[in-house]
Short mmCIF file of C-alpha atoms and ligand atoms in Angstrom, two decimals:
data_model
loop_
_atom_site.label_atom_id
_atom_site.label_comp_id
_atom_site.label_asym_id
_atom_site.label_seq_id
_atom_site.Cartn_x
_atom_site.Cartn_y
_atom_site.Cartn_z
CA UNK A 1251 -14.03 -0.57 -22.03
CA UNK A 1252 -14.74 2.18 -19.54
CA UNK A 1253 -12.98 2.02 -16.19
CA UNK A 1254 -13.94 3.55 -12.87
CA UNK A 1255 -11.01 4.05 -10.51
CA UNK A 1256 -11.68 4.90 -6.86
CA UNK A 1257 -9.15 7.06 -5.02
CA UNK A 1258 -7.08 10.18 -5.53
CA UNK A 1259 -3.48 9.61 -4.51
CA UNK A 1260 -0.14 8.60 -5.97
CA UNK A 1261 -1.13 4.95 -6.01
CA UNK A 1262 -4.20 5.75 -8.09
CA UNK A 1263 -2.21 7.95 -10.47
CA UNK A 1264 0.13 5.00 -11.10
CA UNK A 1265 -2.84 2.65 -11.51
CA UNK A 1266 -4.52 4.99 -14.01
CA UNK A 1267 -1.25 5.45 -15.92
CA UNK A 1268 -0.86 1.68 -16.27
CA UNK A 1269 -4.55 0.98 -16.98
CA UNK A 1270 -4.49 3.68 -19.67
CA UNK A 1271 -1.78 1.78 -21.55
CA UNK A 1272 -4.22 -1.00 -22.31
CA UNK A 1273 -5.55 -0.83 -25.88
CA UNK A 1274 -8.85 -2.06 -24.45
CA UNK A 1275 -9.46 1.08 -22.40
CA UNK A 1276 -11.47 3.86 -24.03
CA UNK A 1277 -11.98 6.00 -20.95
CA UNK A 1278 -11.07 6.17 -17.28
CA UNK A 1279 -13.16 7.96 -14.67
CA UNK A 1280 -11.55 8.64 -11.33
CA UNK A 1281 -13.30 9.46 -8.03
CA UNK A 1282 -12.23 11.92 -6.71
CA UNK A 1283 -8.91 12.04 -8.62
CA UNK A 1284 -6.36 14.87 -8.47
CA UNK A 1285 -4.69 17.25 -10.97
CA UNK A 1286 -2.22 14.55 -12.07
CA UNK A 1287 -4.98 12.04 -12.59
CA UNK A 1288 -6.88 14.65 -14.59
CA UNK A 1289 -4.33 14.22 -17.38
CA UNK A 1290 -5.15 10.51 -17.77
CA UNK A 1291 -8.71 10.29 -16.45
CA UNK A 1292 -11.90 12.31 -16.01
CA UNK A 1293 -12.14 13.24 -12.34
CA UNK A 1294 -15.58 12.99 -10.76
CA UNK A 1295 -16.49 14.44 -7.40
CA UNK A 1296 -18.38 11.74 -5.47
CA UNK A 1297 -17.84 10.76 -1.83
CA UNK A 1298 -15.83 7.48 -1.98
CA UNK A 1299 -17.84 6.13 0.95
CA UNK A 1300 -21.18 6.71 -0.82
CA UNK A 1301 -21.71 3.21 -2.25
CA UNK A 1302 -25.16 4.06 -3.62
CA UNK A 1303 -23.95 7.09 -5.57
CA UNK A 1304 -20.92 5.23 -6.94
CA UNK A 1305 -23.10 2.30 -8.06
CA UNK A 1306 -25.49 4.67 -9.81
CA UNK A 1307 -22.59 6.40 -11.56
CA UNK A 1308 -21.11 3.07 -12.74
CA UNK A 1309 -24.45 1.88 -14.12
CA UNK A 1310 -25.19 5.20 -15.83
CA UNK A 1311 -21.75 5.34 -17.47
CA UNK A 1312 -21.60 1.74 -18.60
CA UNK A 1313 -18.48 0.96 -16.57
CA UNK A 1314 -16.87 -2.36 -17.53
CA UNK A 1315 -14.42 -2.59 -14.63
CA UNK A 1316 -14.11 -0.75 -11.33
CA UNK A 1317 -10.76 -0.66 -9.54
CA UNK A 1318 -10.66 0.29 -5.86
CA UNK A 1319 -7.45 1.95 -4.62
CA UNK A 1320 -7.78 2.84 -0.91
CA UNK A 1321 -8.79 0.68 2.05
CA UNK A 1322 -11.71 2.76 3.29
CA UNK A 1323 -14.15 1.99 0.45
CA UNK A 1324 -13.16 -1.70 0.74
CA UNK A 1325 -13.88 -1.97 4.46
CA UNK A 1326 -17.00 0.11 3.73
CA UNK A 1327 -18.39 -2.63 1.47
CA UNK A 1328 -18.09 -0.98 -1.95
CA UNK A 1329 -17.13 -4.26 -3.63
CA UNK A 1330 -20.11 -6.09 -2.09
CA UNK A 1331 -22.44 -3.36 -3.30
CA UNK A 1332 -21.04 -3.41 -6.85
CA UNK A 1333 -21.15 -7.22 -6.99
CA UNK A 1334 -24.81 -7.13 -5.98
CA UNK A 1335 -25.41 -4.75 -8.90
CA UNK A 1336 -23.58 -7.18 -11.22
CA UNK A 1337 -20.78 -4.69 -11.79
CA UNK A 1338 -17.31 -6.14 -12.35
CA UNK A 1339 -14.91 -4.94 -9.67
CA UNK A 1340 -11.27 -5.48 -8.71
CA UNK A 1341 -10.89 -5.52 -4.94
CA UNK A 1342 -11.79 -7.65 -1.93
CA UNK A 1343 -15.21 -7.84 -0.30
CA UNK A 1344 -15.85 -6.21 3.07
CA UNK A 1345 -15.23 -9.50 4.88
CA UNK A 1346 -12.02 -10.20 2.96
CA UNK A 1347 -10.79 -6.64 3.59
CA UNK A 1348 -10.90 -7.38 7.34
CA UNK A 1349 -7.46 -8.81 6.74
CA UNK A 1350 -6.38 -5.16 6.74
CA UNK A 1351 -9.28 -3.61 8.65
CA UNK A 1352 -8.82 -5.71 11.78
CA UNK A 1353 -5.38 -6.73 13.01
CA UNK A 1354 -7.01 -9.18 15.42
CA UNK A 1355 -8.82 -10.89 12.53
CA UNK A 1356 -5.60 -11.06 10.50
CA UNK A 1357 -3.78 -12.59 13.46
CA UNK A 1358 -6.54 -15.15 14.01
CA UNK A 1359 -6.35 -16.27 10.36
CA UNK A 1360 -2.55 -16.43 10.49
CA UNK A 1361 -2.51 -18.50 13.66
CA UNK A 1362 -5.26 -20.83 12.40
CA UNK A 1363 -3.52 -21.50 9.07
CA UNK A 1364 0.05 -21.60 10.40
CA UNK A 1365 1.23 -18.52 8.57
CA UNK A 1366 4.57 -17.28 9.96
CA UNK A 1367 4.07 -14.07 11.96
CA UNK A 1368 5.03 -12.51 15.27
CA UNK A 1369 3.58 -14.20 18.35
CA UNK A 1370 0.76 -12.03 19.71
CA UNK A 1371 -2.20 -11.65 22.02
CA UNK A 1372 -5.27 -9.38 21.78
CA UNK A 1373 -6.75 -7.42 24.70
CA UNK A 1374 -9.94 -5.47 25.33
CA UNK A 1375 -8.90 -4.07 28.69
CA UNK A 1376 -5.82 -2.07 29.54
CA UNK A 1377 -4.97 -3.88 32.80
CA UNK A 1378 -4.59 -7.29 31.14
CA UNK A 1379 -2.63 -5.75 28.27
CA UNK A 1380 -0.21 -4.13 30.71
CA UNK A 1381 0.14 -7.34 32.75
CA UNK A 1382 1.01 -9.21 29.55
CA UNK A 1383 3.62 -6.58 28.59
CA UNK A 1384 5.20 -6.82 32.03
CA UNK A 1385 5.40 -10.59 31.71
CA UNK A 1386 6.86 -10.53 28.16
CA UNK A 1387 9.31 -7.64 28.62
CA UNK A 1388 10.68 -5.31 25.93
CA UNK A 1389 11.24 -4.72 23.07
CA UNK A 1390 7.58 -5.31 22.26
CA UNK A 1391 5.03 -3.91 19.78
CA UNK A 1392 1.62 -2.38 20.63
CA UNK A 1393 -1.00 -2.06 17.86
CA UNK A 1394 -4.49 -0.52 17.85
CA UNK A 1395 -6.87 -2.95 16.16
CA UNK A 1396 -8.77 -0.84 13.62
CA UNK A 1397 -7.65 1.49 10.84
CA UNK A 1398 -5.53 4.29 12.32
CA UNK A 1399 -4.00 5.74 9.14
CA UNK A 1400 -0.71 3.91 9.72
CA UNK A 1401 -0.21 5.57 13.10
CA UNK A 1402 -1.66 2.94 15.41
CA UNK A 1403 1.60 1.04 15.92
CA UNK A 1404 4.16 1.65 18.66
CA UNK A 1405 7.42 -0.28 18.55
CA UNK A 1406 8.41 0.01 22.22
CA UNK A 1407 12.03 -0.47 23.24
CA UNK A 1408 11.15 -0.37 26.95
CA UNK A 1409 8.27 -1.69 29.09
CA UNK A 1410 7.46 1.90 30.14
CA UNK A 1411 7.04 2.95 26.51
CA UNK A 1412 4.76 -0.01 25.81
CA UNK A 1413 2.62 0.74 28.89
CA UNK A 1414 2.35 4.38 27.82
CA UNK A 1415 1.19 3.23 24.37
CA UNK A 1416 -1.56 1.10 25.93
CA UNK A 1417 -2.66 4.08 28.04
CA UNK A 1418 -2.74 6.32 24.98
CA UNK A 1419 -4.73 3.86 22.86
CA UNK A 1420 -7.04 2.24 25.43
CA UNK A 1421 -7.55 4.89 28.11
CA UNK A 1422 -7.04 8.18 26.26
CA UNK A 1423 -8.57 6.77 23.02
CA UNK A 1424 -6.00 8.54 20.85
CA UNK A 1425 -7.29 6.61 17.81
CA UNK A 1426 -10.93 6.52 18.88
CA UNK A 1427 -12.62 3.12 18.78
CA UNK A 1428 -9.55 1.57 17.09
CA UNK A 1429 -8.18 1.40 20.65
CA UNK A 1430 -11.01 -0.76 22.03
CA UNK A 1431 -8.99 -3.78 20.99
CA UNK A 1432 -5.21 -3.77 21.19
CA UNK A 1433 -2.82 -6.40 19.85
CA UNK A 1434 0.52 -6.87 21.65
CA UNK A 1435 3.10 -8.54 19.54
CA UNK A 1436 6.60 -10.00 19.56
CA UNK A 1437 9.30 -7.65 18.23
CA UNK A 1438 10.71 -8.91 14.93
CA UNK A 1439 14.22 -8.09 13.83
CA UNK A 1440 15.29 -8.00 10.19
CA UNK A 1441 14.78 -6.15 6.94
CA UNK A 1442 11.28 -5.18 5.83
CA UNK A 1443 9.82 -5.76 2.37
CA UNK A 1444 6.43 -5.61 0.67
CA UNK A 1445 5.26 -8.43 -1.55
CA UNK A 1446 2.02 -7.72 -3.36
CA UNK A 1447 0.07 -10.35 -5.27
CA UNK A 1448 -2.83 -10.55 -7.68
CA UNK A 1449 -5.40 -13.12 -6.65
CA UNK A 1450 -8.82 -14.33 -7.75
CA UNK A 1451 -9.45 -16.20 -4.50
CA UNK A 1452 -7.83 -19.39 -5.80
CA UNK A 1453 -4.69 -18.60 -7.80
CA UNK A 1454 -2.02 -16.29 -6.38
CA UNK A 1455 0.38 -14.41 -8.67
CA UNK A 1456 3.09 -12.53 -6.73
CA UNK A 1457 4.35 -9.25 -8.15
CA UNK A 1458 7.91 -7.95 -7.90
CA UNK A 1459 8.91 -7.28 -4.28
CA UNK A 1460 9.39 -3.67 -3.20
CA UNK A 1461 10.88 -1.95 -0.18
CA UNK A 1462 9.29 1.11 1.42
CA UNK A 1463 11.03 3.71 3.62
CA UNK A 1464 8.67 4.58 6.47
CA UNK A 1465 10.74 7.06 8.48
CA UNK A 1466 10.71 10.67 7.40
CA UNK A 1467 14.49 11.32 7.31
CA UNK A 1468 17.64 9.79 5.87
CA UNK A 1469 19.17 6.79 7.68
CA UNK A 1470 15.69 5.89 8.95
CA UNK A 1471 15.56 8.74 11.46
CA UNK A 1472 12.52 10.67 12.64
CA UNK A 1473 8.86 9.72 12.92
CA UNK A 1474 6.97 7.19 10.79
CA UNK A 1475 5.15 8.33 7.66
CA UNK A 1476 2.87 6.75 5.08
CA UNK A 1477 6.04 5.97 3.09
CA UNK A 1478 8.78 8.30 1.79
CA UNK A 1479 9.97 6.23 -1.15
CA UNK A 1480 10.25 2.77 -2.62
CA UNK A 1481 12.28 0.69 -4.98
CA UNK A 1482 11.83 -2.63 -6.75
CA UNK A 1483 13.00 -5.30 -7.04
CA UNK A 1484 14.11 -5.46 -3.38
CA UNK A 1485 17.18 -7.74 -3.25
CA UNK A 1486 16.31 -8.94 0.28
CA UNK A 1487 13.46 -10.83 -1.40
CA UNK A 1488 15.47 -13.29 -3.45
CA UNK A 1489 13.68 -15.64 -5.84
CA UNK A 1490 13.83 -18.27 -3.11
CA UNK A 1491 12.28 -15.92 -0.51
CA UNK A 1492 9.58 -14.88 -2.96
CA UNK A 1493 8.70 -18.51 -3.64
CA UNK A 1494 8.71 -19.21 0.10
CA UNK A 1495 6.39 -16.28 0.86
CA UNK A 1496 4.04 -17.38 -1.91
CA UNK A 1497 4.00 -20.94 -0.57
CA UNK A 1498 3.91 -20.19 3.16
CA UNK A 1499 2.00 -16.91 3.30
CA UNK A 1500 0.06 -15.76 0.24
CA UNK A 1501 -1.40 -19.06 -0.96
CA UNK A 1502 -2.31 -20.34 2.54
CA UNK A 1503 -4.05 -17.07 3.47
CA UNK A 1504 -6.15 -17.11 0.28
CA UNK A 1505 -6.91 -20.83 0.75
CA UNK A 1506 -7.63 -20.34 4.45
CA UNK A 1507 -10.04 -17.49 3.80
CA UNK A 1508 -11.82 -19.64 1.22
CA UNK A 1509 -12.26 -22.32 3.88
CA UNK A 1510 -13.86 -19.60 6.00
CA UNK A 1511 -16.24 -18.90 3.10
CA UNK A 1512 -14.42 -15.78 1.93
CA UNK A 1513 -13.20 -15.48 -1.67
CA UNK A 1514 -10.41 -12.87 -1.63
CA UNK A 1515 -10.18 -11.11 -5.00
CA UNK A 1516 -7.89 -8.21 -5.77
CA UNK A 1517 -4.47 -7.20 -4.58
CA UNK A 1518 -3.18 -8.89 -1.44
CA UNK A 1519 -0.27 -7.04 0.15
CA UNK A 1520 2.01 -8.84 2.59
CA UNK A 1521 4.15 -6.54 4.74
CA UNK A 1522 7.06 -8.76 5.71
CA UNK A 1523 10.01 -8.87 8.05
CA UNK A 1524 12.77 -11.01 6.58
CA UNK A 1525 14.19 -12.41 9.83
CA UNK A 1526 17.07 -14.81 10.47
CA UNK A 1527 14.37 -17.48 10.83
CA UNK A 1528 12.78 -16.66 7.48
CA UNK A 1529 10.06 -14.25 6.32
CA UNK A 1530 7.32 -13.34 8.81
CA UNK A 1531 4.18 -11.28 8.26
CA UNK A 1532 4.02 -7.87 9.93
CA UNK A 1533 0.68 -6.96 8.42
CA UNK A 1534 -1.62 -7.53 5.49
CA UNK A 1535 -3.14 -4.82 3.38
CA UNK A 1536 -6.18 -5.43 1.22
CA UNK A 1537 -5.03 -3.09 -1.56
CA UNK A 1538 -2.02 -1.90 -3.50
CA UNK A 1539 0.68 -0.17 -1.44
CA UNK A 1540 1.39 3.52 -1.68
CA UNK A 1541 4.16 4.22 -2.82
CA UNK A 1542 4.89 0.56 -3.71
CA UNK A 1543 2.51 0.78 -6.68
CA UNK A 1544 4.58 3.63 -8.14
CA UNK A 1545 7.54 1.24 -8.59
CA UNK A 1546 5.83 -2.12 -9.12
CA UNK A 1547 3.43 -1.21 -11.93
CA UNK A 1548 6.10 0.49 -14.10
CA UNK A 1549 7.83 -2.94 -14.17
CA UNK A 1550 4.70 -4.81 -15.26
CA UNK A 1551 4.95 -5.75 -18.93
CA UNK A 1552 1.49 -7.33 -19.24
CA UNK A 1553 -1.87 -5.62 -19.69
CA UNK A 1554 -3.22 -4.65 -16.24
CA UNK A 1555 -6.84 -4.66 -17.41
CA UNK A 1556 -6.56 -8.30 -18.54
CA UNK A 1557 -5.12 -9.30 -15.16
CA UNK A 1558 -7.68 -7.40 -13.08
CA UNK A 1559 -10.57 -8.73 -15.12
CA UNK A 1560 -9.25 -12.27 -14.70
CA UNK A 1561 -9.11 -11.74 -10.92
CA UNK A 1562 -12.72 -10.57 -10.87
CA UNK A 1563 -13.80 -13.53 -13.08
CA UNK A 1564 -11.86 -16.17 -11.10
CA UNK A 1565 -9.71 -17.21 -14.04
CA UNK A 1566 -6.31 -15.79 -13.08
CA UNK A 1567 -4.74 -19.23 -13.71
CA UNK A 1568 -5.31 -18.68 -17.46
CA UNK A 1569 -3.32 -15.43 -17.57
CA UNK A 1570 0.44 -15.15 -18.08
CA UNK A 1571 1.93 -12.19 -16.21
CA UNK A 1572 5.22 -10.80 -17.45
CA UNK A 1573 7.64 -8.35 -15.83
CA UNK A 1574 10.36 -6.12 -17.23
CA UNK A 1575 13.90 -7.09 -16.31
CA UNK A 1576 14.54 -3.56 -14.98
CA UNK A 1577 14.45 -1.62 -11.71
CA UNK A 1578 12.33 1.30 -10.49
CA UNK A 1579 12.85 3.88 -7.73
CA UNK A 1580 10.25 6.32 -6.38
CA UNK A 1581 11.09 9.35 -4.23
CA UNK A 1582 8.24 11.03 -2.36
CA UNK A 1583 8.31 14.83 -2.18
CA UNK A 1584 6.61 15.88 1.05
CA UNK A 1585 5.18 19.17 2.31
CA UNK A 1586 7.04 21.18 4.96
CA UNK A 1587 6.16 19.82 8.42
CA UNK A 1588 4.92 16.41 7.22
CA UNK A 1589 4.26 13.96 8.94
CA UNK A 1590 3.20 16.61 11.47
CA UNK A 1591 1.08 19.64 10.57
CA UNK A 1592 1.89 20.98 7.11
CA UNK A 1593 0.79 23.82 4.89
CA UNK A 1594 -1.36 23.48 1.77
CA UNK A 1595 -1.76 25.64 -1.32
CA UNK A 1596 1.93 26.23 -2.13
CA UNK A 1597 2.64 26.59 -5.82
CA UNK A 1598 4.56 23.70 -7.45
CA UNK A 1599 6.97 24.35 -10.33
CA UNK A 1600 9.27 22.26 -12.51
CA UNK A 1601 6.98 19.27 -13.13
CA UNK A 1602 7.67 19.39 -16.89
CA UNK A 1603 11.41 19.70 -16.32
CA UNK A 1604 11.43 16.58 -14.11
CA UNK A 1605 9.56 14.66 -16.78
CA UNK A 1606 11.97 15.93 -19.42
CA UNK A 1607 14.71 14.14 -17.42
CA UNK A 1608 12.88 10.87 -18.11
CA UNK A 1609 11.10 10.55 -14.76
CA UNK A 1610 7.41 9.94 -14.17
CA UNK A 1611 5.71 12.30 -11.74
CA UNK A 1612 2.78 10.75 -9.88
CA UNK A 1613 0.54 13.22 -8.05
CA UNK A 1614 -0.40 12.30 -4.48
CA UNK A 1615 -1.49 15.43 -2.58
CA UNK A 1616 -1.94 18.14 -5.20
CA UNK A 1617 -4.73 20.54 -6.10
CA UNK A 1618 -5.59 23.32 -8.56
CA UNK A 1619 -5.68 26.97 -7.49
CA UNK A 1620 -5.87 29.99 -9.79
CA UNK A 1621 -4.66 27.95 -12.74
CA UNK A 1622 -1.66 26.58 -10.83
CA UNK A 1623 -0.90 23.15 -9.45
CA UNK A 1624 -0.44 23.53 -5.70
CA UNK A 1625 0.28 21.32 -2.70
CA UNK A 1626 -2.78 19.77 -1.08
CA UNK A 1627 -1.50 16.96 1.15
CA UNK A 1628 1.44 15.72 3.20
CA UNK A 1629 2.89 13.48 0.54
CA UNK A 1630 2.66 15.75 -2.48
CA UNK A 1631 4.33 13.92 -5.37
CA UNK A 1632 6.06 10.63 -6.13
CA UNK A 1633 8.82 10.82 -8.70
CA UNK A 1634 9.63 7.47 -10.31
CA UNK A 1635 12.48 6.49 -12.62
CA UNK A 1636 12.92 3.17 -14.38
CA UNK A 1637 16.33 1.99 -15.59
CA UNK A 1638 18.38 -1.12 -16.22
CA UNK A 1639 19.29 -1.56 -12.55
CA UNK A 1640 18.68 0.08 -9.17
CA UNK A 1641 21.85 2.20 -9.27
CA UNK A 1642 20.90 3.65 -12.65
CA UNK A 1643 17.32 4.24 -11.50
CA UNK A 1644 18.55 6.02 -8.34
CA UNK A 1645 20.83 8.28 -10.41
CA UNK A 1646 18.02 9.07 -12.83
CA UNK A 1647 15.42 9.85 -10.18
CA UNK A 1648 17.73 12.11 -8.15
CA UNK A 1649 18.61 14.03 -11.29
CA UNK A 1650 14.92 14.73 -11.91
CA UNK A 1651 13.79 15.50 -8.34
CA UNK A 1652 15.64 18.85 -7.85
CA UNK A 1653 13.84 20.25 -10.92
CA UNK A 1654 10.66 20.31 -8.83
CA UNK A 1655 10.21 23.10 -6.33
CA UNK A 1656 7.65 24.17 -3.75
CA UNK A 1657 7.84 25.96 -0.41
CA UNK A 1658 8.98 23.62 2.37
CA UNK A 1659 9.54 20.63 0.07
CA UNK A 1660 11.56 17.81 1.62
CA UNK A 1661 12.48 14.31 0.57
CA UNK A 1662 14.83 11.49 1.47
CA UNK A 1663 18.12 11.37 -0.37
CA UNK A 1664 18.87 7.74 0.45
CA UNK A 1665 16.00 5.80 -1.15
CA UNK A 1666 17.16 2.28 -2.06
CA UNK A 1667 20.26 2.50 0.17
CA UNK A 1668 19.71 -1.05 1.43
CA UNK A 1669 20.07 -2.35 -2.11
CA UNK A 1670 23.74 -1.35 -2.05
CA UNK A 1671 26.72 -2.69 -0.06
CA UNK A 1672 24.87 -5.86 0.82
CA UNK A 1673 26.77 -8.52 2.73
P1 AMP B 1941 2.24 -1.76 10.57
O1 AMP B 1941 1.31 -0.60 10.55
O2 AMP B 1941 1.70 -3.00 11.21
O3 AMP B 1941 2.88 -1.99 9.22
O4 AMP B 1941 3.49 -1.29 11.44
C1 AMP B 1941 4.20 -0.11 11.12
C2 AMP B 1941 5.67 -0.35 11.28
O5 AMP B 1941 5.99 -0.78 12.59
C3 AMP B 1941 6.17 -1.49 10.38
O6 AMP B 1941 6.45 -1.05 9.09
C4 AMP B 1941 7.40 -1.94 11.13
O7 AMP B 1941 8.49 -1.09 10.83
C5 AMP B 1941 7.02 -1.74 12.56
N1 AMP B 1941 6.54 -3.01 13.14
C6 AMP B 1941 5.27 -3.47 13.15
N2 AMP B 1941 5.20 -4.67 13.75
C7 AMP B 1941 6.44 -5.00 14.14
C8 AMP B 1941 7.02 -6.11 14.83
N3 AMP B 1941 6.28 -7.15 15.26
N4 AMP B 1941 8.34 -6.10 15.05
C9 AMP B 1941 9.10 -5.06 14.65
N5 AMP B 1941 8.63 -3.97 14.01
C10 AMP B 1941 7.31 -3.93 13.74
N1 LIG B 1942 3.44 1.83 1.83
C1 LIG B 1942 2.70 1.26 2.89
C2 LIG B 1942 1.28 1.09 2.63
O1 LIG B 1942 0.77 1.30 1.54
O2 LIG B 1942 0.57 0.70 3.55
#
């Protein structure tokens, strides 16, 4: 079978690596790909928002399965377009992807189907939003409705901070039209975790829970990022919590959407806060997490192509999904300045040496220049190690990471710290 993979980051590199292990796969094309992906796939330069061009490519190259990595092509209707062309595709439709694309929609579904989440209210004008904040008090959370590249959320510890966030989003339009609708939400206290699931719109199969590290520096200091590292399994998600989230969150959201006439197929990602009162949803994503994928897929023992095809064909119930009884840790190597302005084009060395230490190096923001692999994004690489337990995986990954060098490189040295010294 020939596979078309959409995207060009660390998540897609991990997806391609896992898909390529299937004996059923003869070739993977990746749009647009990156230098790491080029070692496991043929990279093709097409605009990922050009549904027409992608459909033509898939038909011309006899693609048996298309896998969509990032959210933008999903909310842009790529899956709907491919389905209309009778092309098999793993990923939710445009309507289903609203679960990620619109926080207000996600909240509406959660409230309607009694899915545990923070109490919230949505506003289209700044005055009412501010009045609500003043009534509720702080801490409180302000979120721009649309996609804002992970930056549209302000966790305000004071009323003044929350009001300033409303001004920035609704009056100054810091995130453009994403600020036309703002959701104000109850502050949740607890430990965060990501539980991703495969679903065909009926059956839900949870993966192994992971924990991301959003802040740029050790001890969760500094600004938020797209994610500086992950590990799995996350001990905060015990077997009981995982079963509870499946029963109270994942299955009801898939069933609820179906009642709304929406069949959600693909990966459903629940961003959770494990509070004293049980797990609550912070957000949904309509895709695999990045860098969650870089630790979850290395623990998947089953054939990913079989699972994805079963999701597309609505027969996931017939598939047995098995996981390795191991642990994985991923450390993101970021460019100098990230998550602020950062340089590009710096030469990267030591990739082979890191792999010789037994780590996997997933490319996120890399490029080719003059025959060298160079930096080309904020999150440059994700280094993953798999071992018998989290401690061993941490030791292995931090032995490999220093082999890699580029100008300005920085990374967190405490990935997976919450897995240790637990009460
Ligand atoms: P989001 O983009 O919705 O995932 O939010 C980004 C980050 O803000 C999350 O990973 C949390 O750390 C934090 N956050 C979002 N919503 C809440 C909430 N209701 N209570 C506390 N923290 C939150
Ligand atoms: N790691 C967070 C995300 O993929 O949204």
